Amino acid sequence: MVGFRVIKTAVAALFAIYTAYLVGVDNPLGAGLLAILGVETTRWRGLRSVFARFMASVVGLLLASVLFKAIGFEIWVLSIYILIAYPMLARIGFKDGIVTGSVVVFHLFASGNVDVHSIGTEMALLLIGLGWATVFNLVYMPKEGKTLERLRHETESGFSAIFRELAIHLRNPDNVWGGEEMLASSKAIEDGIETARRARENRLIPQDEPWLVYYHMRKSQLESIQLMMESVAFVSRSVPQAELIARLFDRLSEDVKSEFYEGETERRLNELDASFRGMPLPATRDEFETRAALFQLTRELRRYLSIASRVKKRKSRSASSIIQ
């Protein structure tokens, strides 16, 4: 399947070649190559890339002109250019433009002349090629909304499945779970972060990206879930307290897929903590270790809920804004 960036690149190269041809610039295909190098995936990345490529090319042309004038058009002079230009461009912040600068310098070398016409030709190719790349970088970028919604659905469905499995294990410690949902959720979150970053870079006016906040929140929650799993693994016997926590996970497996949450899980967790404190001390070492693991589990569950509450505050009972 042909991606949108490939289509943009093809059209930008075509426009650049025809423009250079109509203007009468030598080697119009060079403009197409420069346009290919300048097309990027986001608007801001495109602007930064084009600026770096243009400035690196200007610096490269100046350096190469001095070398060719002083030493001559010998092939080994190109090696000297590389040895000097590449570290220098990287140091001054134009690392992304090294390849583009090399293209125009090698083209200048092929012309065999350092004069106003040769330098002007290279500058014209740069302006045409990178100019069309900038136009297509700015004119349109695909919307990421549907992708972000899909990844959110995958993340929340994965979390829901994980909570169901944790509840099952608390009721039946002998249950075996492969953990595929953890891998799927982790991938959806990482994809969501990358997609949200692209969406932010596609805005010409800088602003916060709510989706980026959301996926970073989910990433932190996933780390908390991993710690929950470690605590659940220490539960080797079925105890009454385990059933109480399992009911919380049952509810959370549904709440995590809801847009709004009124704090019912937190309320029940508070009641559960209070009931734990009122229970008699464990009578055996096995019961002590199980109770300790369950206590640590409730601490991580509270941390999981607090991560969301820090991101979005409660609004009202009808439209609470804690995402679980």
C-alpha positions as YAML, in Angstrom:
chain: A
units: angstrom
residues:
- id: 1
  name: MET
  ca: [0.00, 0.00, 0.00]
- id: 2
  name: VAL
  ca: [1.40, 3.39, -1.04]
- id: 3
  name: GLY
  ca: [1.72, 5.74, 1.94]
- id: 4
  name: PHE
  ca: [0.68, 9.38, 1.92]
- id: 5
  name: ARG
  ca: [4.26, 10.56, 2.31]
- id: 6
  name: VAL
  ca: [5.28, 8.60, -0.81]
- id: 7
  name: ILE
  ca: [2.51, 10.28, -2.79]
- id: 8
  name: LYS
  ca: [3.56, 13.74, -1.55]
- id: 9
  name: THR
  ca: [7.17, 13.00, -2.40]
- id: 10
  name: ALA
  ca: [6.31, 11.88, -5.92]
- id: 11
  name: VAL
  ca: [4.20, 14.95, -6.66]
- id: 12
  name: ALA
  ca: [6.71, 17.37, -5.07]
- id: 13
  name: ALA
  ca: [9.55, 15.89, -7.15]
- id: 14
  name: LEU
  ca: [7.46, 16.16, -10.31]
- id: 15
  name: PHE
  ca: [6.57, 19.80, -9.67]
- id: 16
  name: ALA
  ca: [10.17, 20.66, -8.83]
- id: 17
  name: ILE
  ca: [11.53, 19.07, -12.03]
- id: 18
  name: TYR
  ca: [8.97, 20.79, -14.24]
- id: 19
  name: THR
  ca: [9.54, 24.14, -12.51]
- id: 20
  name: ALA
  ca: [13.30, 23.90, -12.96]
- id: 21
  name: TYR
  ca: [12.77, 22.90, -16.59]
- id: 22
  name: LEU
  ca: [10.43, 25.82, -17.28]
- id: 23
  name: VAL
  ca: [12.76, 28.31, -15.58]
- id: 24
  name: GLY
  ca: [15.64, 27.00, -17.63]
- id: 25
  name: VAL
  ca: [17.89, 25.86, -14.81]
- id: 26
  name: ASP
  ca: [20.62, 23.39, -15.72]
- id: 27
  name: ASN
  ca: [20.08, 19.82, -14.52]
- id: 28
  name: PRO
  ca: [16.38, 20.11, -13.58]
- id: 29
  name: LEU
  ca: [16.46, 16.53, -12.24]
- id: 30
  name: GLY
  ca: [18.57, 17.85, -9.36]
- id: 31
  name: ALA
  ca: [15.61, 19.90, -8.18]
- id: 32
  name: GLY
  ca: [13.53, 16.73, -8.05]
- id: 33
  name: LEU
  ca: [16.17, 15.00, -5.93]
- id: 34
  name: LEU
  ca: [16.30, 17.93, -3.52]
- id: 35
  name: ALA
  ca: [12.49, 17.90, -3.26]
- id: 36
  name: ILE
  ca: [12.60, 14.20, -2.38]
- id: 37
  name: LEU
  ca: [15.08, 14.90, 0.41]
- id: 38
  name: GLY
  ca: [12.96, 17.75, 1.78]
- id: 39
  name: VAL
  ca: [9.58, 16.01, 2.18]
- id: 40
  name: GLU
  ca: [8.88, 15.06, 5.81]
- id: 41
  name: THR
  ca: [6.10, 13.45, 7.86]
- id: 42
  name: THR
  ca: [5.01, 16.55, 9.84]
- id: 43
  name: ARG
  ca: [4.82, 20.28, 9.24]
- id: 44
  name: TRP
  ca: [7.27, 21.36, 11.95]
- id: 45
  name: ARG
  ca: [9.68, 18.57, 11.12]
- id: 46
  name: GLY
  ca: [9.49, 19.66, 7.48]
- id: 47
  name: LEU
  ca: [10.26, 23.30, 8.32]
- id: 48
  name: ARG
  ca: [13.21, 22.35, 10.52]
- id: 49
  name: SER
  ca: [14.49, 19.90, 7.92]
- id: 50
  name: VAL
  ca: [14.27, 22.34, 5.00]
- id: 51
  name: PHE
  ca: [16.00, 25.08, 7.00]
- id: 52
  name: ALA
  ca: [18.82, 22.73, 8.01]
- id: 53
  name: ARG
  ca: [19.21, 21.42, 4.45]
- id: 54
  name: PHE
  ca: [19.27, 24.89, 2.91]
- id: 55
  name: MET
  ca: [21.79, 26.30, 5.40]
- id: 56
  name: ALA
  ca: [24.00, 23.20, 5.19]
- id: 57
  name: SER
  ca: [23.99, 23.49, 1.40]
- id: 58
  name: VAL
  ca: [24.96, 27.17, 1.52]
- id: 59
  name: VAL
  ca: [27.80, 26.46, 3.95]
- id: 60
  name: GLY
  ca: [28.86, 23.47, 1.87]
- id: 61
  name: LEU
  ca: [28.92, 25.50, -1.34]
- id: 62
  name: LEU
  ca: [31.07, 28.19, 0.24]
- id: 63
  name: LEU
  ca: [33.54, 25.67, 1.63]
- id: 64
  name: ALA
  ca: [33.65, 23.64, -1.58]
- id: 65
  name: SER
  ca: [34.15, 26.77, -3.67]
- id: 66
  name: VAL
  ca: [37.19, 27.70, -1.61]
- id: 67
  name: LEU
  ca: [38.63, 24.18, -1.86]
- id: 68
  name: PHE
  ca: [38.03, 23.87, -5.60]
- id: 69
  name: LYS
  ca: [39.51, 27.30, -6.26]
- id: 70
  name: ALA
  ca: [42.54, 26.71, -4.07]
- id: 71
  name: ILE
  ca: [43.30, 23.08, -4.96]
- id: 72
  name: GLY
  ca: [41.37, 22.32, -8.12]
- id: 73
  name: PHE
  ca: [38.74, 19.87, -9.28]
- id: 74
  name: GLU
  ca: [40.45, 16.68, -8.15]
- id: 75
  name: ILE
  ca: [38.42, 13.73, -6.94]
- id: 76
  name: TRP
  ca: [40.42, 13.47, -3.72]
- id: 77
  name: VAL
  ca: [39.42, 17.04, -2.89]
- id: 78
  name: LEU
  ca: [35.91, 15.72, -2.26]
- id: 79
  name: SER
  ca: [37.34, 13.62, 0.57]
- id: 80
  name: ILE
  ca: [38.86, 16.73, 2.09]
- id: 81
  name: TYR
  ca: [35.49, 18.44, 1.80]
- id: 82
  name: ILE
  ca: [33.80, 15.55, 3.64]
- id: 83
  name: LEU
  ca: [36.42, 15.51, 6.38]
- id: 84
  name: ILE
  ca: [35.95, 19.22, 7.02]
- id: 85
  name: ALA
  ca: [32.27, 19.79, 6.24]
- id: 86
  name: TYR
  ca: [30.59, 16.86, 7.97]
- id: 87
  name: PRO
  ca: [31.93, 17.50, 11.50]
- id: 88
  name: MET
  ca: [31.46, 21.24, 11.07]
- id: 89
  name: LEU
  ca: [27.82, 20.95, 9.94]
- id: 90
  name: ALA
  ca: [27.04, 18.53, 12.76]
- id: 91
  name: ARG
  ca: [28.62, 20.89, 15.29]
- id: 92
  name: ILE
  ca: [26.66, 23.97, 14.16]
- id: 93
  name: GLY
  ca: [23.36, 22.09, 14.18]
- id: 94
  name: PHE
  ca: [22.84, 21.34, 10.47]
- id: 95
  name: LYS
  ca: [23.40, 17.58, 10.67]
- id: 96
  name: ASP
  ca: [20.13, 16.87, 8.80]
- id: 97
  name: GLY
  ca: [21.41, 18.85, 5.84]
- id: 98
  name: ILE
  ca: [24.68, 16.97, 5.30]
- id: 99
  name: VAL
  ca: [23.31, 14.78, 2.49]
- id: 100
  name: THR
  ca: [21.59, 17.69, 0.73]
- id: 101
  name: GLY
  ca: [24.77, 19.76, 0.96]
- id: 102
  name: SER
  ca: [26.75, 16.89, -0.52]
- id: 103
  name: VAL
  ca: [24.35, 16.67, -3.46]
- id: 104
  name: VAL
  ca: [24.86, 20.30, -4.47]
- id: 105
  name: VAL
  ca: [28.63, 20.17, -3.84]
- id: 106
  name: PHE
  ca: [29.03, 17.06, -5.98]
- id: 107
  name: HIS
  ca: [26.94, 18.70, -8.68]
- id: 108
  name: LEU
  ca: [29.18, 21.77, -8.50]
- id: 109
  name: PHE
  ca: [32.20, 19.48, -8.83]
- id: 110
  name: ALA
  ca: [30.64, 17.84, -11.90]
- id: 111
  name: SER
  ca: [30.20, 21.25, -13.56]
- id: 112
  name: GLY
  ca: [33.95, 21.89, -13.25]
- id: 113
  name: ASN
  ca: [33.49, 25.62, -12.62]
- id: 114
  name: VAL
  ca: [33.19, 27.92, -9.64]
- id: 115
  name: ASP
  ca: [31.59, 31.08, -10.97]
- id: 116
  name: VAL
  ca: [28.43, 33.11, -10.59]
- id: 117
  name: HIS
  ca: [26.52, 30.94, -13.04]
- id: 118
  name: SER
  ca: [27.46, 27.65, -11.34]
- id: 119
  name: ILE
  ca: [26.70, 28.91, -7.84]
- id: 120
  name: GLY
  ca: [23.49, 30.53, -9.06]
- id: 121
  name: THR
  ca: [22.40, 27.25, -10.65]
- id: 122
  name: GLU
  ca: [22.88, 25.36, -7.38]
- id: 123
  name: MET
  ca: [21.01, 28.01, -5.42]
- id: 124
  name: ALA
  ca: [18.15, 27.93, -7.92]
- id: 125
  name: LEU
  ca: [17.92, 24.14, -7.63]
- id: 126
  name: LEU
  ca: [17.88, 24.45, -3.84]
- id: 127
  name: LEU
  ca: [15.14, 27.06, -3.86]
- id: 128
  name: ILE
  ca: [12.99, 25.13, -6.32]
- id: 129
  name: GLY
  ca: [13.47, 21.66, -4.84]
- id: 130
  name: LEU
  ca: [13.26, 22.59, -1.17]
- id: 131
  name: GLY
  ca: [10.60, 25.20, -1.95]
- id: 132
  name: TRP
  ca: [8.23, 22.61, -3.40]
- id: 133
  name: ALA
  ca: [9.05, 20.25, -0.55]
- id: 134
  name: THR
  ca: [8.03, 22.99, 1.90]
- id: 135
  name: VAL
  ca: [4.80, 23.64, 0.02]
- id: 136
  name: PHE
  ca: [3.79, 20.00, 0.20]
- id: 137
  name: ASN
  ca: [4.91, 19.74, 3.81]
- id: 138
  name: LEU
  ca: [2.63, 22.63, 4.75]
- id: 139
  name: VAL
  ca: [-0.33, 22.23, 2.43]
- id: 140
  name: TYR
  ca: [-1.81, 19.08, 3.96]
- id: 141
  name: MET
  ca: [-1.08, 16.42, 6.51]
- id: 142
  name: PRO
  ca: [-3.30, 13.42, 7.21]
- id: 143
  name: LYS
  ca: [-5.51, 13.68, 10.28]
- id: 144
  name: GLU
  ca: [-4.54, 11.38, 13.13]
- id: 145
  name: GLY
  ca: [-7.84, 11.50, 15.03]
- id: 146
  name: LYS
  ca: [-9.18, 8.12, 13.89]
- id: 147
  name: THR
  ca: [-5.85, 6.42, 14.53]
- id: 148
  name: LEU
  ca: [-5.64, 7.89, 18.03]
- id: 149
  name: GLU
  ca: [-9.20, 6.77, 18.80]
- id: 150
  name: ARG
  ca: [-8.46, 3.26, 17.55]
- id: 151
  name: LEU
  ca: [-5.32, 3.01, 19.66]
- id: 152
  name: ARG
  ca: [-7.24, 4.29, 22.67]
- id: 153
  name: HIS
  ca: [-9.81, 1.55, 22.16]
- id: 154
  name: GLU
  ca: [-7.07, -1.06, 21.89]
- id: 155
  name: THR
  ca: [-5.36, 0.24, 25.03]
- id: 156
  name: GLU
  ca: [-8.52, 0.30, 27.12]
- id: 157
  name: SER
  ca: [-9.66, -3.09, 25.85]
- id: 158
  name: GLY
  ca: [-6.24, -4.48, 26.76]
- id: 159
  name: PHE
  ca: [-6.41, -2.97, 30.25]
- id: 160
  name: SER
  ca: [-9.91, -4.42, 30.69]
- id: 161
  name: ALA
  ca: [-8.71, -7.90, 29.72]
- id: 162
  name: ILE
  ca: [-5.74, -7.62, 32.10]
- id: 163
  name: PHE
  ca: [-7.99, -6.69, 35.02]
- id: 164
  name: ARG
  ca: [-10.27, -9.64, 34.27]
- id: 165
  name: GLU
  ca: [-7.28, -11.98, 34.29]
- id: 166
  name: LEU
  ca: [-6.05, -10.54, 37.59]
- id: 167
  name: ALA
  ca: [-9.48, -11.10, 39.11]
- id: 168
  name: ILE
  ca: [-9.52, -14.69, 37.83]
- id: 169
  name: HIS
  ca: [-6.09, -15.38, 39.32]
- id: 170
  name: LEU
  ca: [-7.10, -13.94, 42.70]
- id: 171
  name: ARG
  ca: [-10.04, -16.33, 42.79]
- id: 172
  name: ASN
  ca: [-8.05, -19.24, 41.40]
- id: 173
  name: PRO
  ca: [-4.27, -18.96, 41.93]
- id: 174
  name: ASP
  ca: [-3.71, -22.04, 39.79]
- id: 175
  name: ASN
  ca: [-4.98, -20.24, 36.69]
- id: 176
  name: VAL
  ca: [-2.35, -19.81, 33.93]
- id: 177
  name: TRP
  ca: [-2.30, -16.63, 31.83]
- id: 178
  name: GLY
  ca: [0.00, -15.97, 28.87]
- id: 179
  name: GLY
  ca: [0.06, -12.16, 29.28]
- id: 180
  name: GLU
  ca: [-0.57, -11.34, 25.59]
- id: 181
  name: GLU
  ca: [-2.75, -8.40, 26.57]
- id: 182
  name: MET
  ca: [0.20, -6.72, 28.28]
- id: 183
  name: LEU
  ca: [2.25, -6.80, 25.08]
- id: 184
  name: ALA
  ca: [-0.68, -5.59, 22.98]
- id: 185
  name: SER
  ca: [-1.44, -2.73, 25.37]
- id: 186
  name: SER
  ca: [2.20, -1.67, 25.52]
- id: 187
  name: LYS
  ca: [2.42, -1.56, 21.73]
- id: 188
  name: ALA
  ca: [-0.82, 0.42, 21.43]
- id: 189
  name: ILE
  ca: [0.44, 2.96, 23.97]
- id: 190
  name: GLU
  ca: [3.82, 3.41, 22.26]
- id: 191
  name: ASP
  ca: [2.08, 3.78, 18.88]
- id: 192
  name: GLY
  ca: [-0.31, 6.27, 20.45]
- id: 193
  name: ILE
  ca: [2.55, 8.37, 21.84]
- id: 194
  name: GLU
  ca: [4.27, 8.46, 18.46]
- id: 195
  name: THR
  ca: [1.03, 9.32, 16.64]
- id: 196
  name: ALA
  ca: [0.18, 12.05, 19.16]
- id: 197
  name: ARG
  ca: [3.62, 13.57, 18.67]
- id: 198
  name: ARG
  ca: [3.05, 13.67, 14.91]
- id: 199
  name: ALA
  ca: [-0.33, 15.32, 15.47]
- id: 200
  name: ARG
  ca: [1.31, 17.97, 17.66]
- id: 201
  name: GLU
  ca: [4.06, 18.64, 15.11]
- id: 202
  name: ASN
  ca: [1.46, 19.08, 12.38]
- id: 203
  name: ARG
  ca: [0.07, 22.17, 14.11]
- id: 204
  name: LEU
  ca: [1.69, 25.38, 12.92]
- id: 205
  name: ILE
  ca: [0.60, 27.12, 16.13]
- id: 206
  name: PRO
  ca: [2.22, 25.32, 19.08]
- id: 207
  name: GLN
  ca: [-0.28, 24.00, 21.64]
- id: 208
  name: ASP
  ca: [-0.70, 21.16, 24.08]
- id: 209
  name: GLU
  ca: [-1.71, 17.80, 22.69]
- id: 210
  name: PRO
  ca: [-4.36, 16.13, 24.95]
- id: 211
  name: TRP
  ca: [-3.74, 12.78, 23.33]
- id: 212
  name: LEU
  ca: [-0.07, 12.91, 24.28]
- id: 213
  name: VAL
  ca: [-1.05, 13.51, 27.92]
- id: 214
  name: TYR
  ca: [-3.52, 10.64, 27.72]
- id: 215
  name: TYR
  ca: [-1.04, 8.09, 26.37]
- id: 216
  name: HIS
  ca: [1.69, 9.10, 28.80]
- id: 217
  name: MET
  ca: [-0.88, 8.60, 31.56]
- id: 218
  name: ARG
  ca: [-1.66, 5.12, 30.22]
- id: 219
  name: LYS
  ca: [2.04, 4.33, 30.04]
- id: 220
  name: SER
  ca: [2.46, 5.20, 33.71]
- id: 221
  name: GLN
  ca: [-0.61, 3.15, 34.55]
- id: 222
  name: LEU
  ca: [0.75, 0.18, 32.64]
- id: 223
  name: GLU
  ca: [3.89, 0.31, 34.77]
- id: 224
  name: SER
  ca: [1.63, 0.23, 37.83]
- id: 225
  name: ILE
  ca: [-0.25, -2.75, 36.40]
- id: 226
  name: GLN
  ca: [3.02, -4.61, 35.94]
- id: 227
  name: LEU
  ca: [3.73, -4.15, 39.65]
- id: 228
  name: MET
  ca: [0.21, -5.36, 40.44]
- id: 229
  name: MET
  ca: [0.92, -8.52, 38.48]
- id: 230
  name: GLU
  ca: [4.03, -9.14, 40.55]
- id: 231
  name: SER
  ca: [1.97, -8.87, 43.75]
- id: 232
  name: VAL
  ca: [-0.77, -11.13, 42.39]
- id: 233
  name: ALA
  ca: [1.85, -13.75, 41.55]
- id: 234
  name: PHE
  ca: [2.61, -14.11, 45.28]
- id: 235
  name: VAL
  ca: [-1.01, -15.01, 46.06]
- id: 236
  name: SER
  ca: [-0.73, -18.79, 46.28]
- id: 237
  name: ARG
  ca: [-3.99, -19.52, 48.09]
- id: 238
  name: SER
  ca: [-7.54, -18.30, 47.98]
- id: 239
  name: VAL
  ca: [-8.39, -16.02, 50.93]
- id: 240
  name: PRO
  ca: [-11.45, -13.80, 51.62]
- id: 241
  name: GLN
  ca: [-9.44, -10.65, 51.06]
- id: 242
  name: ALA
  ca: [-8.49, -11.86, 47.59]
- id: 243
  name: GLU
  ca: [-12.16, -12.14, 46.64]
- id: 244
  name: LEU
  ca: [-12.79, -8.57, 47.77]
- id: 245
  name: ILE
  ca: [-9.95, -7.23, 45.61]
- id: 246
  name: ALA
  ca: [-11.08, -9.40, 42.70]
- id: 247
  name: ARG
  ca: [-14.43, -7.62, 42.79]
- id: 248
  name: LEU
  ca: [-12.60, -4.31, 42.44]
- id: 249
  name: PHE
  ca: [-10.85, -5.60, 39.35]
- id: 250
  name: ASP
  ca: [-14.20, -6.81, 37.98]
- id: 251
  name: ARG
  ca: [-15.56, -3.31, 38.25]
- id: 252
  name: LEU
  ca: [-12.37, -1.71, 36.96]
- id: 253
  name: SER
  ca: [-12.44, -3.94, 33.87]
- id: 254
  name: GLU
  ca: [-15.66, -2.13, 32.90]
- id: 255
  name: ASP
  ca: [-14.80, 1.34, 34.22]
- id: 256
  name: VAL
  ca: [-11.60, 1.51, 32.21]
- id: 257
  name: LYS
  ca: [-13.61, 1.49, 28.98]
- id: 258
  name: SER
  ca: [-15.98, 4.25, 30.11]
- id: 259
  name: GLU
  ca: [-15.42, 7.87, 29.21]
- id: 260
  name: PHE
  ca: [-16.41, 9.15, 32.66]
- id: 261
  name: TYR
  ca: [-15.89, 7.81, 36.15]
- id: 262
  name: GLU
  ca: [-17.36, 9.07, 39.42]
- id: 263
  name: GLY
  ca: [-14.80, 7.55, 41.79]
- id: 264
  name: GLU
  ca: [-16.74, 4.45, 42.84]
- id: 265
  name: THR
  ca: [-13.67, 2.24, 42.61]
- id: 266
  name: GLU
  ca: [-11.73, 4.60, 44.86]
- id: 267
  name: ARG
  ca: [-14.57, 4.62, 47.38]
- id: 268
  name: ARG
  ca: [-14.68, 0.84, 47.48]
- id: 269
  name: LEU
  ca: [-10.92, 0.67, 47.78]
- id: 270
  name: ASN
  ca: [-11.07, 2.97, 50.81]
- id: 271
  name: GLU
  ca: [-13.69, 0.72, 52.40]
- id: 272
  name: LEU
  ca: [-11.54, -2.30, 51.64]
- id: 273
  name: ASP
  ca: [-8.49, -0.73, 53.29]
- id: 274
  name: ALA
  ca: [-10.56, 0.03, 56.37]
- id: 275
  name: SER
  ca: [-11.84, -3.55, 56.56]
- id: 276
  name: PHE
  ca: [-8.27, -4.89, 56.19]
- id: 277
  name: ARG
  ca: [-7.15, -2.86, 59.20]
- id: 278
  name: GLY
  ca: [-9.97, -4.34, 61.25]
- id: 279
  name: MET
  ca: [-9.14, -7.96, 60.44]
- id: 280
  name: PRO
  ca: [-7.27, -10.16, 62.92]
- id: 281
  name: LEU
  ca: [-3.56, -10.65, 62.38]
- id: 282
  name: PRO
  ca: [-2.52, -13.59, 60.17]
- id: 283
  name: ALA
  ca: [-2.05, -16.85, 62.06]
- id: 284
  name: THR
  ca: [0.45, -18.53, 59.72]
- id: 285
  name: ARG
  ca: [3.45, -17.49, 57.65]
- id: 286
  name: ASP
  ca: [1.65, -18.42, 54.43]
- id: 287
  name: GLU
  ca: [-1.31, -16.27, 55.36]
- id: 288
  name: PHE
  ca: [1.03, -13.43, 56.33]
- id: 289
  name: GLU
  ca: [2.81, -13.52, 52.95]
- id: 290
  name: THR
  ca: [-0.51, -13.64, 51.12]
- id: 291
  name: ARG
  ca: [-1.91, -10.73, 53.10]
- id: 292
  name: ALA
  ca: [1.29, -8.74, 52.52]
- id: 293
  name: ALA
  ca: [1.04, -9.34, 48.76]
- id: 294
  name: LEU
  ca: [-2.60, -8.28, 48.76]
- id: 295
  name: PHE
  ca: [-1.75, -5.15, 50.76]
- id: 296
  name: GLN
  ca: [0.92, -4.21, 48.23]
- id: 297
  name: LEU
  ca: [-1.60, -4.90, 45.47]
- id: 298
  name: THR
  ca: [-4.06, -2.39, 46.93]
- id: 299
  name: ARG
  ca: [-1.27, 0.20, 47.18]
- id: 300
  name: GLU
  ca: [-0.49, -0.19, 43.48]
- id: 301
  name: LEU
  ca: [-4.18, -0.08, 42.64]
- id: 302
  name: ARG
  ca: [-4.46, 3.22, 44.48]
- id: 303
  name: ARG
  ca: [-1.43, 4.50, 42.59]
- id: 304
  name: TYR
  ca: [-3.04, 3.45, 39.31]
- id: 305
  name: LEU
  ca: [-6.13, 5.51, 40.14]
- id: 306
  name: SER
  ca: [-4.14, 8.50, 41.40]
- id: 307
  name: ILE
  ca: [-2.21, 8.77, 38.13]
- id: 308
  name: ALA
  ca: [-5.41, 9.56, 36.26]
- id: 309
  name: SER
  ca: [-6.70, 11.91, 38.97]
- id: 310
  name: ARG
  ca: [-3.56, 14.03, 38.64]
- id: 311
  name: VAL
  ca: [-4.04, 14.35, 34.88]
- id: 312
  name: LYS
  ca: [-7.69, 15.39, 34.92]
- id: 313
  name: LYS
  ca: [-9.55, 16.77, 37.93]
- id: 314
  name: ARG
  ca: [-13.11, 15.87, 38.85]
- id: 315
  name: LYS
  ca: [-15.76, 18.11, 37.30]
- id: 316
  name: SER
  ca: [-19.10, 16.86, 38.59]
- id: 317
  name: ARG
  ca: [-20.90, 13.68, 39.48]
- id: 318
  name: SER
  ca: [-22.70, 13.70, 36.11]
- id: 319
  name: ALA
  ca: [-19.52, 14.25, 34.14]
- id: 320
  name: SER
  ca: [-16.54, 13.27, 36.25]
- id: 321
  name: SER
  ca: [-13.23, 13.52, 34.44]
- id: 322
  name: ILE
  ca: [-11.05, 10.86, 36.05]
- id: 323
  name: ILE
  ca: [-10.14, 8.45, 33.30]
- id: 324
  name: GLN
  ca: [-9.52, 5.03, 34.79]
...
